[in-house]
């Protein structure tokens, strides 16, 4: 799986480099943006989107959730990514699709551990409550995005989008109340899980820098 991600990333960068040689009738635009959905709850999702050609752009972005506890759940996530976008009309206007690659470090309860029931790592292990465990590790994600961007005026845009794909996670499992590991079989290694999930979305407010 790691080789697949690296191959996709290399192919994307090679294609993007080729696109930068295309002629653009006007000077290439550059927007800085922030996600209005997450700012009110103290999470930062920001990025910079560069114009490469008439219909192609490249976006670098970060997502930071610094909360050790959010609504009673651990929610520390630090993610960075890169995305190539193709606009069906003109760059920064109307419908687009994108391909992206992200890496993340997390200290949170994975979605498949939500709930308040019981959890047991194996027959010979203690039984814990789901709301008393969490996972800490890192993930590599690759997938696609669909979105729509429209202009408010010459300098301001709105960017509505949603994206997801395949995630490969590598992590340790912990018990919140005691700090001990519930996955003691992986003292030196890590648990590993692969899943198809949504991992980005919202409404970006964009300001044109050039």
PDB file of C-alpha atoms in Angstrom:
ATOM      1  CA  UNK A   1       0.000   0.000   0.000  1.00  0.00           C
ATOM      2  CA  UNK A   2       2.834   2.422   0.785  1.00  0.00           C
ATOM      3  CA  UNK A   3       4.329   1.782  -2.664  1.00  0.00           C
ATOM      4  CA  UNK A   4       0.945   2.531  -4.223  1.00  0.00           C
ATOM      5  CA  UNK A   5       0.692   5.863  -2.421  1.00  0.00           C
ATOM      6  CA  UNK A   6       4.245   6.820  -3.438  1.00  0.00           C
ATOM      7  CA  UNK A   7       3.545   5.891  -7.062  1.00  0.00           C
ATOM      8  CA  UNK A   8       0.369   7.984  -7.087  1.00  0.00           C
ATOM      9  CA  UNK A   9       2.177  10.924  -5.509  1.00  0.00           C
ATOM     10  CA  UNK A  10       5.040  10.736  -8.013  1.00  0.00           C
ATOM     11  CA  UNK A  11       2.607  10.529 -10.934  1.00  0.00           C
ATOM     12  CA  UNK A  12       0.638  13.518  -9.633  1.00  0.00           C
ATOM     13  CA  UNK A  13       3.736  15.682  -9.217  1.00  0.00           C
ATOM     14  CA  UNK A  14       5.025  14.729 -12.663  1.00  0.00           C
ATOM     15  CA  UNK A  15       1.673  15.651 -14.219  1.00  0.00           C
ATOM     16  CA  UNK A  16       1.509  18.929 -12.294  1.00  0.00           C
ATOM     17  CA  UNK A  17       5.012  19.872 -13.436  1.00  0.00           C
ATOM     18  CA  UNK A  18       3.963  19.307 -17.029  1.00  0.00           C
ATOM     19  CA  UNK A  19       0.912  21.499 -16.544  1.00  0.00           C
ATOM     20  CA  UNK A  20       2.990  24.438 -15.369  1.00  0.00           C
ATOM     21  CA  UNK A  21       4.443  24.718 -18.884  1.00  0.00           C
ATOM     22  CA  UNK A  22       0.998  25.503 -20.326  1.00  0.00           C
ATOM     23  CA  UNK A  23       0.404  29.093 -21.311  1.00  0.00           C
ATOM     24  CA  UNK A  24      -2.135  31.143 -19.357  1.00  0.00           C
ATOM     25  CA  UNK A  25      -3.680  34.198 -20.933  1.00  0.00           C
ATOM     26  CA  UNK A  26      -3.483  36.192 -17.667  1.00  0.00           C
ATOM     27  CA  UNK A  27      -1.072  36.200 -14.725  1.00  0.00           C
ATOM     28  CA  UNK A  28      -1.429  33.176 -12.473  1.00  0.00           C
ATOM     29  CA  UNK A  29      -3.651  33.756  -9.446  1.00  0.00           C
ATOM     30  CA  UNK A  30      -2.921  32.869  -5.834  1.00  0.00           C
ATOM     31  CA  UNK A  31      -5.487  32.542  -3.020  1.00  0.00           C
ATOM     32  CA  UNK A  32      -5.079  32.065   0.728  1.00  0.00           C
ATOM     33  CA  UNK A  33      -8.052  30.431   2.447  1.00  0.00           C
ATOM     34  CA  UNK A  34      -9.516  29.249   5.754  1.00  0.00           C
ATOM     35  CA  UNK A  35     -12.386  26.881   6.520  1.00  0.00           C
ATOM     36  CA  UNK A  36     -15.319  28.757   8.089  1.00  0.00           C
ATOM     37  CA  UNK A  37     -16.825  25.513   9.434  1.00  0.00           C
ATOM     38  CA  UNK A  38     -13.987  24.723  11.865  1.00  0.00           C
ATOM     39  CA  UNK A  39     -12.798  28.164  13.026  1.00  0.00           C
ATOM     40  CA  UNK A  40     -15.739  28.702  15.445  1.00  0.00           C
ATOM     41  CA  UNK A  41     -14.844  25.500  17.331  1.00  0.00           C
ATOM     42  CA  UNK A  42     -11.132  26.278  17.599  1.00  0.00           C
ATOM     43  CA  UNK A  43      -9.871  24.121  14.754  1.00  0.00           C
ATOM     44  CA  UNK A  44      -7.776  25.484  11.895  1.00  0.00           C
ATOM     45  CA  UNK A  45      -8.116  24.277   8.306  1.00  0.00           C
ATOM     46  CA  UNK A  46      -6.201  26.626   6.022  1.00  0.00           C
ATOM     47  CA  UNK A  47      -4.496  26.478   2.657  1.00  0.00           C
ATOM     48  CA  UNK A  48      -2.966  28.203  -0.333  1.00  0.00           C
ATOM     49  CA  UNK A  49      -4.238  27.534  -3.860  1.00  0.00           C
ATOM     50  CA  UNK A  50      -1.969  28.320  -6.823  1.00  0.00           C
ATOM     51  CA  UNK A  51      -3.011  28.576 -10.443  1.00  0.00           C
ATOM     52  CA  UNK A  52      -0.926  26.319 -12.712  1.00  0.00           C
ATOM     53  CA  UNK A  53      -2.747  26.728 -16.014  1.00  0.00           C
ATOM     54  CA  UNK A  54      -6.104  27.791 -17.382  1.00  0.00           C
ATOM     55  CA  UNK A  55      -7.976  24.944 -15.649  1.00  0.00           C
ATOM     56  CA  UNK A  56      -5.492  23.446 -13.186  1.00  0.00           C
ATOM     57  CA  UNK A  57      -4.559  24.565  -9.667  1.00  0.00           C
ATOM     58  CA  UNK A  58      -2.464  23.153  -6.830  1.00  0.00           C
ATOM     59  CA  UNK A  59      -3.499  23.493  -3.194  1.00  0.00           C
ATOM     60  CA  UNK A  60      -1.380  22.941  -0.072  1.00  0.00           C
ATOM     61  CA  UNK A  61      -3.380  22.709   3.133  1.00  0.00           C
ATOM     62  CA  UNK A  62      -3.197  21.995   6.859  1.00  0.00           C
ATOM     63  CA  UNK A  63      -5.723  20.916   9.463  1.00  0.00           C
ATOM     64  CA  UNK A  64      -5.010  21.437  13.173  1.00  0.00           C
ATOM     65  CA  UNK A  65      -7.275  20.337  16.023  1.00  0.00           C
ATOM     66  CA  UNK A  66      -5.345  21.036  19.263  1.00  0.00           C
ATOM     67  CA  UNK A  67      -8.003  19.744  21.677  1.00  0.00           C
ATOM     68  CA  UNK A  68      -6.825  17.247  24.294  1.00  0.00           C
ATOM     69  CA  UNK A  69     -10.521  16.937  25.100  1.00  0.00           C
ATOM     70  CA  UNK A  70     -13.416  18.052  22.883  1.00  0.00           C
ATOM     71  CA  UNK A  71     -16.920  17.287  24.150  1.00  0.00           C
ATOM     72  CA  UNK A  72     -15.325  14.666  26.392  1.00  0.00           C
ATOM     73  CA  UNK A  73     -13.306  13.014  23.599  1.00  0.00           C
ATOM     74  CA  UNK A  74      -9.589  13.310  22.777  1.00  0.00           C
ATOM     75  CA  UNK A  75      -9.383  15.223  19.495  1.00  0.00           C
ATOM     76  CA  UNK A  76      -5.803  16.145  18.634  1.00  0.00           C
ATOM     77  CA  UNK A  77      -5.215  15.967  14.873  1.00  0.00           C
ATOM     78  CA  UNK A  78      -2.361  17.483  12.851  1.00  0.00           C
ATOM     79  CA  UNK A  79      -2.736  16.931   9.111  1.00  0.00           C
ATOM     80  CA  UNK A  80      -1.068  18.295   6.007  1.00  0.00           C
ATOM     81  CA  UNK A  81      -1.757  17.592   2.377  1.00  0.00           C
ATOM     82  CA  UNK A  82      -1.478  18.543  -1.256  1.00  0.00           C
ATOM     83  CA  UNK A  83      -4.190  18.485  -3.901  1.00  0.00           C
ATOM     84  CA  UNK A  84      -4.266  18.927  -7.682  1.00  0.00           C
ATOM     85  CA  UNK A  85      -7.563  20.395  -8.944  1.00  0.00           C
ATOM     86  CA  UNK A  86      -9.152  20.462 -12.366  1.00  0.00           C
ATOM     87  CA  UNK A  87     -11.851  23.094 -13.052  1.00  0.00           C
ATOM     88  CA  UNK A  88     -14.319  22.294 -15.807  1.00  0.00           C
ATOM     89  CA  UNK A  89     -14.571  25.950 -16.847  1.00  0.00           C
ATOM     90  CA  UNK A  90     -11.864  28.271 -15.549  1.00  0.00           C
ATOM     91  CA  UNK A  91      -9.530  28.057 -12.552  1.00  0.00           C
ATOM     92  CA  UNK A  92     -11.170  29.230  -9.298  1.00  0.00           C
ATOM     93  CA  UNK A  93     -14.639  29.267 -10.867  1.00  0.00           C
ATOM     94  CA  UNK A  94     -17.521  26.797 -10.536  1.00  0.00           C
ATOM     95  CA  UNK A  95     -17.250  22.983 -10.454  1.00  0.00           C
ATOM     96  CA  UNK A  96     -13.978  21.112  -9.994  1.00  0.00           C
ATOM     97  CA  UNK A  97     -12.582  17.708  -9.080  1.00  0.00           C
ATOM     98  CA  UNK A  98      -9.310  17.007  -7.325  1.00  0.00           C
ATOM     99  CA  UNK A  99      -6.850  14.268  -6.367  1.00  0.00           C
ATOM    100  CA  UNK A 100      -5.062  14.553  -3.033  1.00  0.00           C
ATOM    101  CA  UNK A 101      -2.491  12.989  -0.722  1.00  0.00           C
ATOM    102  CA  UNK A 102      -2.444  13.670   3.047  1.00  0.00           C
ATOM    103  CA  UNK A 103      -0.477  12.592   6.113  1.00  0.00           C
ATOM    104  CA  UNK A 104      -1.758  12.980   9.670  1.00  0.00           C
ATOM    105  CA  UNK A 105      -0.734  12.511  13.277  1.00  0.00           C
ATOM    106  CA  UNK A 106      -3.623  11.832  15.633  1.00  0.00           C
ATOM    107  CA  UNK A 107      -4.505  11.353  19.292  1.00  0.00           C
ATOM    108  CA  UNK A 108      -8.230  10.594  19.153  1.00  0.00           C
ATOM    109  CA  UNK A 109     -10.926   7.933  19.260  1.00  0.00           C
ATOM    110  CA  UNK A 110     -11.296   6.399  15.803  1.00  0.00           C
ATOM    111  CA  UNK A 111     -14.818   6.434  14.405  1.00  0.00           C
ATOM    112  CA  UNK A 112     -15.232   2.644  14.696  1.00  0.00           C
ATOM    113  CA  UNK A 113     -14.696   2.903  18.459  1.00  0.00           C
ATOM    114  CA  UNK A 114     -17.464   5.439  19.102  1.00  0.00           C
ATOM    115  CA  UNK A 115     -20.219   4.482  21.515  1.00  0.00           C
ATOM    116  CA  UNK A 116     -20.622   3.600  25.178  1.00  0.00           C
ATOM    117  CA  UNK A 117     -20.598  -0.216  25.002  1.00  0.00           C
ATOM    118  CA  UNK A 118     -17.897  -2.653  26.051  1.00  0.00           C
ATOM    119  CA  UNK A 119     -14.599  -3.321  24.301  1.00  0.00           C
ATOM    120  CA  UNK A 120     -12.251  -6.274  24.701  1.00  0.00           C
ATOM    121  CA  UNK A 121      -9.021  -6.560  22.724  1.00  0.00           C
ATOM    122  CA  UNK A 122      -9.018 -10.345  23.000  1.00  0.00           C
ATOM    123  CA  UNK A 123     -10.571 -13.167  25.072  1.00  0.00           C
ATOM    124  CA  UNK A 124      -7.793 -13.052  27.664  1.00  0.00           C
ATOM    125  CA  UNK A 125      -7.753  -9.248  28.022  1.00  0.00           C
ATOM    126  CA  UNK A 126      -9.691  -6.910  30.343  1.00  0.00           C
ATOM    127  CA  UNK A 127     -13.032  -5.444  29.281  1.00  0.00           C
ATOM    128  CA  UNK A 128     -13.117  -1.647  28.895  1.00  0.00           C
ATOM    129  CA  UNK A 129     -15.791   0.855  28.035  1.00  0.00           C
ATOM    130  CA  UNK A 130     -15.575   2.235  24.502  1.00  0.00           C
ATOM    131  CA  UNK A 131     -15.782   5.772  25.880  1.00  0.00           C
ATOM    132  CA  UNK A 132     -12.648   5.071  27.967  1.00  0.00           C
ATOM    133  CA  UNK A 133     -10.260   4.174  25.120  1.00  0.00           C
ATOM    134  CA  UNK A 134      -8.546   6.077  22.323  1.00  0.00           C
ATOM    135  CA  UNK A 135      -5.886   5.635  19.628  1.00  0.00           C
ATOM    136  CA  UNK A 136      -2.633   7.499  19.010  1.00  0.00           C
ATOM    137  CA  UNK A 137      -0.566   7.237  15.835  1.00  0.00           C
ATOM    138  CA  UNK A 138      -0.346   8.423  12.247  1.00  0.00           C
ATOM    139  CA  UNK A 139      -2.118   7.877   8.937  1.00  0.00           C
ATOM    140  CA  UNK A 140      -1.498   8.198   5.198  1.00  0.00           C
ATOM    141  CA  UNK A 141      -4.522   9.112   3.080  1.00  0.00           C
ATOM    142  CA  UNK A 142      -5.104   9.355  -0.646  1.00  0.00           C
ATOM    143  CA  UNK A 143      -8.331  10.176  -2.412  1.00  0.00           C
ATOM    144  CA  UNK A 144     -10.496  12.598  -4.370  1.00  0.00           C
ATOM    145  CA  UNK A 145     -12.405  15.837  -3.842  1.00  0.00           C
ATOM    146  CA  UNK A 146     -15.428  17.408  -5.513  1.00  0.00           C
ATOM    147  CA  UNK A 147     -16.334  21.034  -5.032  1.00  0.00           C
ATOM    148  CA  UNK A 148     -17.767  24.265  -6.311  1.00  0.00           C
ATOM    149  CA  UNK A 149     -16.108  27.667  -6.092  1.00  0.00           C
ATOM    150  CA  UNK A 150     -17.733  30.995  -6.825  1.00  0.00           C
ATOM    151  CA  UNK A 151     -16.596  34.619  -6.738  1.00  0.00           C
ATOM    152  CA  UNK A 152     -18.022  37.147  -4.310  1.00  0.00           C
ATOM    153  CA  UNK A 153     -16.013  39.964  -5.883  1.00  0.00           C
ATOM    154  CA  UNK A 154     -12.613  40.508  -7.482  1.00  0.00           C
ATOM    155  CA  UNK A 155     -10.672  39.419  -4.391  1.00  0.00           C
ATOM    156  CA  UNK A 156     -12.967  37.118  -2.406  1.00  0.00           C
ATOM    157  CA  UNK A 157     -14.167  33.576  -3.224  1.00  0.00           C
ATOM    158  CA  UNK A 158     -16.168  30.850  -1.489  1.00  0.00           C
ATOM    159  CA  UNK A 159     -15.102  27.213  -1.908  1.00  0.00           C
ATOM    160  CA  UNK A 160     -17.592  24.476  -0.943  1.00  0.00           C
ATOM    161  CA  UNK A 161     -16.078  20.969  -1.030  1.00  0.00           C
ATOM    162  CA  UNK A 162     -16.055  17.425   0.301  1.00  0.00           C
ATOM    163  CA  UNK A 163     -13.405  14.751  -0.081  1.00  0.00           C
ATOM    164  CA  UNK A 164     -12.316  11.327   1.070  1.00  0.00           C
ATOM    165  CA  UNK A 165     -10.569   8.152   0.060  1.00  0.00           C
ATOM    166  CA  UNK A 166      -8.447   5.374   1.501  1.00  0.00           C
ATOM    167  CA  UNK A 167      -6.655   5.754   4.828  1.00  0.00           C
ATOM    168  CA  UNK A 168      -3.885   3.538   6.189  1.00  0.00           C
ATOM    169  CA  UNK A 169      -3.558   4.028   9.959  1.00  0.00           C
ATOM    170  CA  UNK A 170      -0.731   2.913  12.264  1.00  0.00           C
ATOM    171  CA  UNK A 171      -1.425   3.376  15.971  1.00  0.00           C
ATOM    172  CA  UNK A 172      -1.310   2.280  19.607  1.00  0.00           C
ATOM    173  CA  UNK A 173      -4.437   1.915  21.744  1.00  0.00           C
ATOM    174  CA  UNK A 174      -4.732   3.442  25.233  1.00  0.00           C
ATOM    175  CA  UNK A 175      -7.128   3.472  28.179  1.00  0.00           C
ATOM    176  CA  UNK A 176      -7.989   7.064  29.101  1.00  0.00           C
ATOM    177  CA  UNK A 177      -8.595   6.515  32.823  1.00  0.00           C
ATOM    178  CA  UNK A 178      -5.363   4.594  33.496  1.00  0.00           C
ATOM    179  CA  UNK A 179      -3.008   5.536  30.646  1.00  0.00           C
ATOM    180  CA  UNK A 180      -2.187   1.873  30.026  1.00  0.00           C
ATOM    181  CA  UNK A 181      -2.100   0.149  26.658  1.00  0.00           C
ATOM    182  CA  UNK A 182      -5.022  -2.130  25.795  1.00  0.00           C
ATOM    183  CA  UNK A 183      -3.153  -3.578  22.775  1.00  0.00           C
ATOM    184  CA  UNK A 184      -0.178  -4.973  24.677  1.00  0.00           C
ATOM    185  CA  UNK A 185       0.588  -7.469  21.888  1.00  0.00           C
ATOM    186  CA  UNK A 186       2.013  -4.508  19.950  1.00  0.00           C
ATOM    187  CA  UNK A 187       4.627  -3.319  22.468  1.00  0.00           C
ATOM    188  CA  UNK A 188       7.216  -2.605  19.776  1.00  0.00           C
ATOM    189  CA  UNK A 189       4.955  -2.468  16.728  1.00  0.00           C
ATOM    190  CA  UNK A 190       1.665  -0.791  15.917  1.00  0.00           C
ATOM    191  CA  UNK A 191      -1.858  -1.759  15.089  1.00  0.00           C
ATOM    192  CA  UNK A 192      -2.685  -1.192  11.444  1.00  0.00           C
ATOM    193  CA  UNK A 193      -6.032  -0.556   9.799  1.00  0.00           C
ATOM    194  CA  UNK A 194      -7.128   0.401   6.305  1.00  0.00           C
ATOM    195  CA  UNK A 195     -10.498   1.958   5.563  1.00  0.00           C
ATOM    196  CA  UNK A 196     -12.402   4.135   3.120  1.00  0.00           C
ATOM    197  CA  UNK A 197     -13.458   7.324   4.900  1.00  0.00           C
ATOM    198  CA  UNK A 198     -14.346  10.988   4.321  1.00  0.00           C
ATOM    199  CA  UNK A 199     -11.535  13.121   5.728  1.00  0.00           C
ATOM    200  CA  UNK A 200     -12.046  16.662   4.429  1.00  0.00           C
ATOM    201  CA  UNK A 201     -14.858  19.072   3.710  1.00  0.00           C
ATOM    202  CA  UNK A 202     -16.363  22.437   4.512  1.00  0.00           C
ATOM    203  CA  UNK A 203     -16.622  25.987   3.219  1.00  0.00           C
ATOM    204  CA  UNK A 204     -13.377  27.844   2.575  1.00  0.00           C
ATOM    205  CA  UNK A 205     -13.313  31.639   2.506  1.00  0.00           C
ATOM    206  CA  UNK A 206     -10.605  32.611   0.011  1.00  0.00           C
ATOM    207  CA  UNK A 207      -8.726  35.896  -0.462  1.00  0.00           C
ATOM    208  CA  UNK A 208      -6.738  36.648  -3.601  1.00  0.00           C
ATOM    209  CA  UNK A 209      -3.119  37.633  -2.973  1.00  0.00           C
ATOM    210  CA  UNK A 210      -2.260  38.217  -6.632  1.00  0.00           C
TER     211      UNK A 210
END
